[in-house]
Amino acid sequence: MFYVYILYSQILDRFYVGFTSDLNDRLYKHNNIHKGFTGFTNDWKLVYSETFLSKSDAIKREKQ
């Protein structure tokens, strides 16, 4: 299964949209300091997700 998800950071007042095959692990990685857009803060909260059977369908939805 694949997931398209939307995260929100109150500190940045920004949303982030992504896709993954492991939603819990991906959220953990977003909230631990790393390089990249979401690495500047660790307050990302999951506000929405959708489940897909295929990776290609998840990628299409993410781009919408």
PDB file of N, CA and C in Angstrom:
ATOM      1  N   MET A   1       0.826  -1.180   0.000  1.00  0.00           N
ATOM      2  CA  MET A   1       0.000   0.000   0.000  1.00  0.00           C
ATOM      3  C   MET A   1       0.874   1.249   0.000  1.00  0.00           C
ATOM      4  N   PHE A   2       0.308   2.301  -0.555  1.00  0.00           N
ATOM      5  CA  PHE A   2       1.003   3.586  -0.617  1.00  0.00           C
ATOM      6  C   PHE A   2       0.068   4.668  -0.079  1.00  0.00           C
ATOM      7  N   TYR A   3       0.664   5.708   0.444  1.00  0.00           N
ATOM      8  CA  TYR A   3      -0.097   6.771   1.084  1.00  0.00           C
ATOM      9  C   TYR A   3       0.313   8.126   0.531  1.00  0.00           C
ATOM     10  N   VAL A   4      -0.672   8.963   0.296  1.00  0.00           N
ATOM     11  CA  VAL A   4      -0.438  10.383   0.035  1.00  0.00           C
ATOM     12  C   VAL A   4      -0.850  11.079   1.320  1.00  0.00           C
ATOM     13  N   TYR A   5      -0.022  12.002   1.776  1.00  0.00           N
ATOM     14  CA  TYR A   5      -0.282  12.619   3.062  1.00  0.00           C
ATOM     15  C   TYR A   5      -0.026  14.116   3.010  1.00  0.00           C
ATOM     16  N   ILE A   6      -0.674  14.811   3.928  1.00  0.00           N
ATOM     17  CA  ILE A   6      -0.464  16.252   4.094  1.00  0.00           C
ATOM     18  C   ILE A   6      -0.056  16.488   5.536  1.00  0.00           C
ATOM     19  N   LEU A   7       1.056  17.182   5.701  1.00  0.00           N
ATOM     20  CA  LEU A   7       1.544  17.562   7.021  1.00  0.00           C
ATOM     21  C   LEU A   7       1.400  19.062   7.189  1.00  0.00           C
ATOM     22  N   TYR A   8       1.314  19.498   8.442  1.00  0.00           N
ATOM     23  CA  TYR A   8       1.252  20.921   8.735  1.00  0.00           C
ATOM     24  C   TYR A   8       2.240  21.245   9.840  1.00  0.00           C
ATOM     25  N   SER A   9       2.970  22.350   9.667  1.00  0.00           N
ATOM     26  CA  SER A   9       3.878  22.870  10.682  1.00  0.00           C
ATOM     27  C   SER A   9       3.334  24.193  11.174  1.00  0.00           C
ATOM     28  N   GLN A  10       3.030  24.261  12.458  1.00  0.00           N
ATOM     29  CA  GLN A  10       2.545  25.509  13.033  1.00  0.00           C
ATOM     30  C   GLN A  10       3.667  26.539  13.094  1.00  0.00           C
ATOM     31  N   ILE A  11       4.880  26.097  13.351  1.00  0.00           N
ATOM     32  CA  ILE A  11       6.020  27.023  13.416  1.00  0.00           C
ATOM     33  C   ILE A  11       6.218  27.734  12.079  1.00  0.00           C
ATOM     34  N   LEU A  12       6.184  26.975  10.995  1.00  0.00           N
ATOM     35  CA  LEU A  12       6.383  27.549   9.658  1.00  0.00           C
ATOM     36  C   LEU A  12       5.084  28.065   9.041  1.00  0.00           C
ATOM     37  N   ASP A  13       3.943  27.651   9.595  1.00  0.00           N
ATOM     38  CA  ASP A  13       2.627  27.931   9.023  1.00  0.00           C
ATOM     39  C   ASP A  13       2.591  27.502   7.564  1.00  0.00           C
ATOM     40  N   ARG A  14       3.043  26.267   7.328  1.00  0.00           N
ATOM     41  CA  ARG A  14       3.129  25.705   5.975  1.00  0.00           C
ATOM     42  C   ARG A  14       2.602  24.278   5.955  1.00  0.00           C
ATOM     43  N   PHE A  15       2.120  23.873   4.782  1.00  0.00           N
ATOM     44  CA  PHE A  15       1.716  22.495   4.537  1.00  0.00           C
ATOM     45  C   PHE A  15       2.772  21.819   3.682  1.00  0.00           C
ATOM     46  N   TYR A  16       2.842  20.498   3.800  1.00  0.00           N
ATOM     47  CA  TYR A  16       3.748  19.697   2.985  1.00  0.00           C
ATOM     48  C   TYR A  16       2.971  18.484   2.492  1.00  0.00           C
ATOM     49  N   VAL A  17       3.058  18.184   1.207  1.00  0.00           N
ATOM     50  CA  VAL A  17       2.380  17.027   0.611  1.00  0.00           C
ATOM     51  C   VAL A  17       3.432  16.046   0.140  1.00  0.00           C
ATOM     52  N   GLY A  18       3.225  14.769   0.449  1.00  0.00           N
ATOM     53  CA  GLY A  18       4.173  13.745   0.015  1.00  0.00           C
ATOM     54  C   GLY A  18       3.484  12.406  -0.155  1.00  0.00           C
ATOM     55  N   PHE A  19       4.265  11.396  -0.556  1.00  0.00           N
ATOM     56  CA  PHE A  19       3.748  10.032  -0.622  1.00  0.00           C
ATOM     57  C   PHE A  19       4.802   9.086  -0.075  1.00  0.00           C
ATOM     58  N   THR A  20       4.339   7.932   0.403  1.00  0.00           N
ATOM     59  CA  THR A  20       5.231   6.961   1.020  1.00  0.00           C
ATOM     60  C   THR A  20       4.562   5.600   1.080  1.00  0.00           C
ATOM     61  N   SER A  21       5.350   4.590   1.361  1.00  0.00           N
ATOM     62  CA  SER A  21       4.785   3.259   1.599  1.00  0.00           C
ATOM     63  C   SER A  21       4.750   2.947   3.094  1.00  0.00           C
ATOM     64  N   ASP A  22       5.343   3.795   3.928  1.00  0.00           N
ATOM     65  CA  ASP A  22       5.340   3.601   5.384  1.00  0.00           C
ATOM     66  C   ASP A  22       5.072   4.944   6.056  1.00  0.00           C
ATOM     67  N   LEU A  23       3.830   5.206   6.339  1.00  0.00           N
ATOM     68  CA  LEU A  23       3.410   6.517   6.831  1.00  0.00           C
ATOM     69  C   LEU A  23       4.028   6.856   8.196  1.00  0.00           C
ATOM     70  N   ASN A  24       4.041   5.906   9.115  1.00  0.00           N
ATOM     71  CA  ASN A  24       4.598   6.174  10.446  1.00  0.00           C
ATOM     72  C   ASN A  24       6.088   6.477  10.385  1.00  0.00           C
ATOM     73  N   ASP A  25       6.832   5.713   9.621  1.00  0.00           N
ATOM     74  CA  ASP A  25       8.270   5.944   9.490  1.00  0.00           C
ATOM     75  C   ASP A  25       8.549   7.284   8.814  1.00  0.00           C
ATOM     76  N   ARG A  26       7.763   7.609   7.817  1.00  0.00           N
ATOM     77  CA  ARG A  26       7.974   8.870   7.097  1.00  0.00           C
ATOM     78  C   ARG A  26       7.691  10.068   7.995  1.00  0.00           C
ATOM     79  N   LEU A  27       6.649  10.011   8.800  1.00  0.00           N
ATOM     80  CA  LEU A  27       6.352  11.091   9.727  1.00  0.00           C
ATOM     81  C   LEU A  27       7.492  11.247  10.745  1.00  0.00           C
ATOM     82  N   TYR A  28       7.998  10.121  11.231  1.00  0.00           N
ATOM     83  CA  TYR A  28       9.138  10.156  12.155  1.00  0.00           C
ATOM     84  C   TYR A  28      10.327  10.879  11.511  1.00  0.00           C
ATOM     85  N   LYS A  29      10.623  10.543  10.266  1.00  0.00           N
ATOM     86  CA  LYS A  29      11.762  11.159   9.567  1.00  0.00           C
ATOM     87  C   LYS A  29      11.547  12.658   9.354  1.00  0.00           C
ATOM     88  N   HIS A  30      10.323  13.063   9.056  1.00  0.00           N
ATOM     89  CA  HIS A  30      10.049  14.493   8.878  1.00  0.00           C
ATOM     90  C   HIS A  30      10.298  15.266  10.167  1.00  0.00           C
ATOM     91  N   ASN A  31      10.058  14.631  11.308  1.00  0.00           N
ATOM     92  CA  ASN A  31      10.163  15.320  12.589  1.00  0.00           C
ATOM     93  C   ASN A  31      11.525  15.186  13.268  1.00  0.00           C
ATOM     94  N   ASN A  32      12.487  14.637  12.579  1.00  0.00           N
ATOM     95  CA  ASN A  32      13.839  14.573  13.095  1.00  0.00           C
ATOM     96  C   ASN A  32      14.726  15.371  12.157  1.00  0.00           C
ATOM     97  N   ILE A  33      15.530  16.229  12.734  1.00  0.00           N
ATOM     98  CA  ILE A  33      16.319  17.191  11.963  1.00  0.00           C
ATOM     99  C   ILE A  33      17.096  16.487  10.850  1.00  0.00           C
ATOM    100  N   HIS A  34      16.922  16.977   9.643  1.00  0.00           N
ATOM    101  CA  HIS A  34      17.595  16.447   8.456  1.00  0.00           C
ATOM    102  C   HIS A  34      17.641  17.549   7.405  1.00  0.00           C
ATOM    103  N   LYS A  35      18.348  17.293   6.337  1.00  0.00           N
ATOM    104  CA  LYS A  35      18.385  18.251   5.238  1.00  0.00           C
ATOM    105  C   LYS A  35      17.077  18.152   4.463  1.00  0.00           C
ATOM    106  N   GLY A  36      16.654  19.261   3.910  1.00  0.00           N
ATOM    107  CA  GLY A  36      15.426  19.271   3.130  1.00  0.00           C
ATOM    108  C   GLY A  36      14.408  20.245   3.695  1.00  0.00           C
ATOM    109  N   PHE A  37      13.325  20.406   2.968  1.00  0.00           N
ATOM    110  CA  PHE A  37      12.296  21.394   3.312  1.00  0.00           C
ATOM    111  C   PHE A  37      11.734  21.199   4.713  1.00  0.00           C
ATOM    112  N   THR A  38      11.471  19.956   5.113  1.00  0.00           N
ATOM    113  CA  THR A  38      10.846  19.712   6.411  1.00  0.00           C
ATOM    114  C   THR A  38      11.849  19.580   7.548  1.00  0.00           C
ATOM    115  N   GLY A  39      13.118  19.695   7.267  1.00  0.00           N
ATOM    116  CA  GLY A  39      14.145  19.481   8.277  1.00  0.00           C
ATOM    117  C   GLY A  39      14.413  20.657   9.188  1.00  0.00           C
ATOM    118  N   PHE A  40      13.788  21.787   8.945  1.00  0.00           N
ATOM    119  CA  PHE A  40      14.070  22.978   9.734  1.00  0.00           C
ATOM    120  C   PHE A  40      13.275  23.045  11.030  1.00  0.00           C
ATOM    121  N   THR A  41      12.267  22.206  11.161  1.00  0.00           N
ATOM    122  CA  THR A  41      11.437  22.196  12.369  1.00  0.00           C
ATOM    123  C   THR A  41      10.995  20.764  12.640  1.00  0.00           C
ATOM    124  N   ASN A  42      10.544  20.505  13.836  1.00  0.00           N
ATOM    125  CA  ASN A  42      10.124  19.136  14.169  1.00  0.00           C
ATOM    126  C   ASN A  42       8.705  19.096  14.731  1.00  0.00           C
ATOM    127  N   ASP A  43       7.858  19.983  14.242  1.00  0.00           N
ATOM    128  CA  ASP A  43       6.476  20.017  14.732  1.00  0.00           C
ATOM    129  C   ASP A  43       5.456  19.587  13.674  1.00  0.00           C
ATOM    130  N   TRP A  44       5.878  18.815  12.687  1.00  0.00           N
ATOM    131  CA  TRP A  44       4.978  18.384  11.614  1.00  0.00           C
ATOM    132  C   TRP A  44       3.914  17.442  12.161  1.00  0.00           C
ATOM    133  N   LYS A  45       2.666  17.758  11.845  1.00  0.00           N
ATOM    134  CA  LYS A  45       1.519  16.947  12.257  1.00  0.00           C
ATOM    135  C   LYS A  45       0.796  16.453  11.013  1.00  0.00           C
ATOM    136  N   LEU A  46       0.395  15.190  11.044  1.00  0.00           N
ATOM    137  CA  LEU A  46      -0.383  14.620   9.952  1.00  0.00           C
ATOM    138  C   LEU A  46      -1.793  15.177  10.023  1.00  0.00           C
ATOM    139  N   VAL A  47      -2.235  15.835   8.939  1.00  0.00           N
ATOM    140  CA  VAL A  47      -3.582  16.396   8.920  1.00  0.00           C
ATOM    141  C   VAL A  47      -4.509  15.690   7.935  1.00  0.00           C
ATOM    142  N   TYR A  48      -3.918  14.880   7.013  1.00  0.00           N
ATOM    143  CA  TYR A  48      -4.744  14.186   6.033  1.00  0.00           C
ATOM    144  C   TYR A  48      -3.921  13.080   5.376  1.00  0.00           C
ATOM    145  N   SER A  49      -4.586  11.972   5.041  1.00  0.00           N
ATOM    146  CA  SER A  49      -3.921  10.918   4.267  1.00  0.00           C
ATOM    147  C   SER A  49      -4.940  10.143   3.451  1.00  0.00           C
ATOM    148  N   GLU A  50      -4.467   9.592   2.346  1.00  0.00           N
ATOM    149  CA  GLU A  50      -5.263   8.714   1.486  1.00  0.00           C
ATOM    150  C   GLU A  50      -4.427   7.478   1.197  1.00  0.00           C
ATOM    151  N   THR A  51      -5.092   6.341   1.018  1.00  0.00           N
ATOM    152  CA  THR A  51      -4.423   5.069   0.764  1.00  0.00           C
ATOM    153  C   THR A  51      -4.644   4.640  -0.687  1.00  0.00           C
ATOM    154  N   PHE A  52      -3.568   4.105  -1.300  1.00  0.00           N
ATOM    155  CA  PHE A  52      -3.622   3.641  -2.682  1.00  0.00           C
ATOM    156  C   PHE A  52      -2.976   2.267  -2.790  1.00  0.00           C
ATOM    157  N   LEU A  53      -3.457   1.472  -3.722  1.00  0.00           N
ATOM    158  CA  LEU A  53      -2.878   0.150  -3.938  1.00  0.00           C
ATOM    159  C   LEU A  53      -1.611   0.213  -4.784  1.00  0.00           C
ATOM    160  N   SER A  54      -1.517   1.198  -5.665  1.00  0.00           N
ATOM    161  CA  SER A  54      -0.348   1.273  -6.543  1.00  0.00           C
ATOM    162  C   SER A  54       0.437   2.561  -6.311  1.00  0.00           C
ATOM    163  N   LYS A  55       1.725   2.455  -6.492  1.00  0.00           N
ATOM    164  CA  LYS A  55       2.607   3.608  -6.347  1.00  0.00           C
ATOM    165  C   LYS A  55       2.271   4.673  -7.382  1.00  0.00           C
ATOM    166  N   SER A  56       1.979   4.254  -8.603  1.00  0.00           N
ATOM    167  CA  SER A  56       1.687   5.221  -9.663  1.00  0.00           C
ATOM    168  C   SER A  56       0.422   6.031  -9.359  1.00  0.00           C
ATOM    169  N   ASP A  57      -0.588   5.401  -8.772  1.00  0.00           N
ATOM    170  CA  ASP A  57      -1.795   6.142  -8.396  1.00  0.00           C
ATOM    171  C   ASP A  57      -1.496   7.147  -7.284  1.00  0.00           C
ATOM    172  N   ALA A  58      -0.664   6.765  -6.344  1.00  0.00           N
ATOM    173  CA  ALA A  58      -0.296   7.672  -5.250  1.00  0.00           C
ATOM    174  C   ALA A  58       0.486   8.880  -5.799  1.00  0.00           C
ATOM    175  N   ILE A  59       1.390   8.634  -6.711  1.00  0.00           N
ATOM    176  CA  ILE A  59       2.186   9.730  -7.298  1.00  0.00           C
ATOM    177  C   ILE A  59       1.269  10.687  -8.067  1.00  0.00           C
ATOM    178  N   LYS A  60       0.326  10.146  -8.830  1.00  0.00           N
ATOM    179  CA  LYS A  60      -0.621  10.990  -9.559  1.00  0.00           C
ATOM    180  C   LYS A  60      -1.401  11.888  -8.606  1.00  0.00           C
ATOM    181  N   ARG A  61      -1.865  11.291  -7.517  1.00  0.00           N
ATOM    182  CA  ARG A  61      -2.654  12.055  -6.539  1.00  0.00           C
ATOM    183  C   ARG A  61      -1.804  13.115  -5.838  1.00  0.00           C
ATOM    184  N   GLU A  62      -0.586  12.786  -5.510  1.00  0.00           N
ATOM    185  CA  GLU A  62       0.307  13.739  -4.871  1.00  0.00           C
ATOM    186  C   GLU A  62       0.495  14.972  -5.748  1.00  0.00           C
ATOM    187  N   LYS A  63       0.581  14.776  -7.038  1.00  0.00           N
ATOM    188  CA  LYS A  63       0.824  15.891  -7.966  1.00  0.00           C
ATOM    189  C   LYS A  63      -0.411  16.764  -8.165  1.00  0.00           C
ATOM    190  N   GLN A  64      -1.581  16.271  -7.789  1.00  0.00           N
ATOM    191  CA  GLN A  64      -2.800  17.075  -7.920  1.00  0.00           C
ATOM    192  C   GLN A  64      -2.735  18.197  -6.939  1.00  0.00           C
TER     193      GLN A  64
END
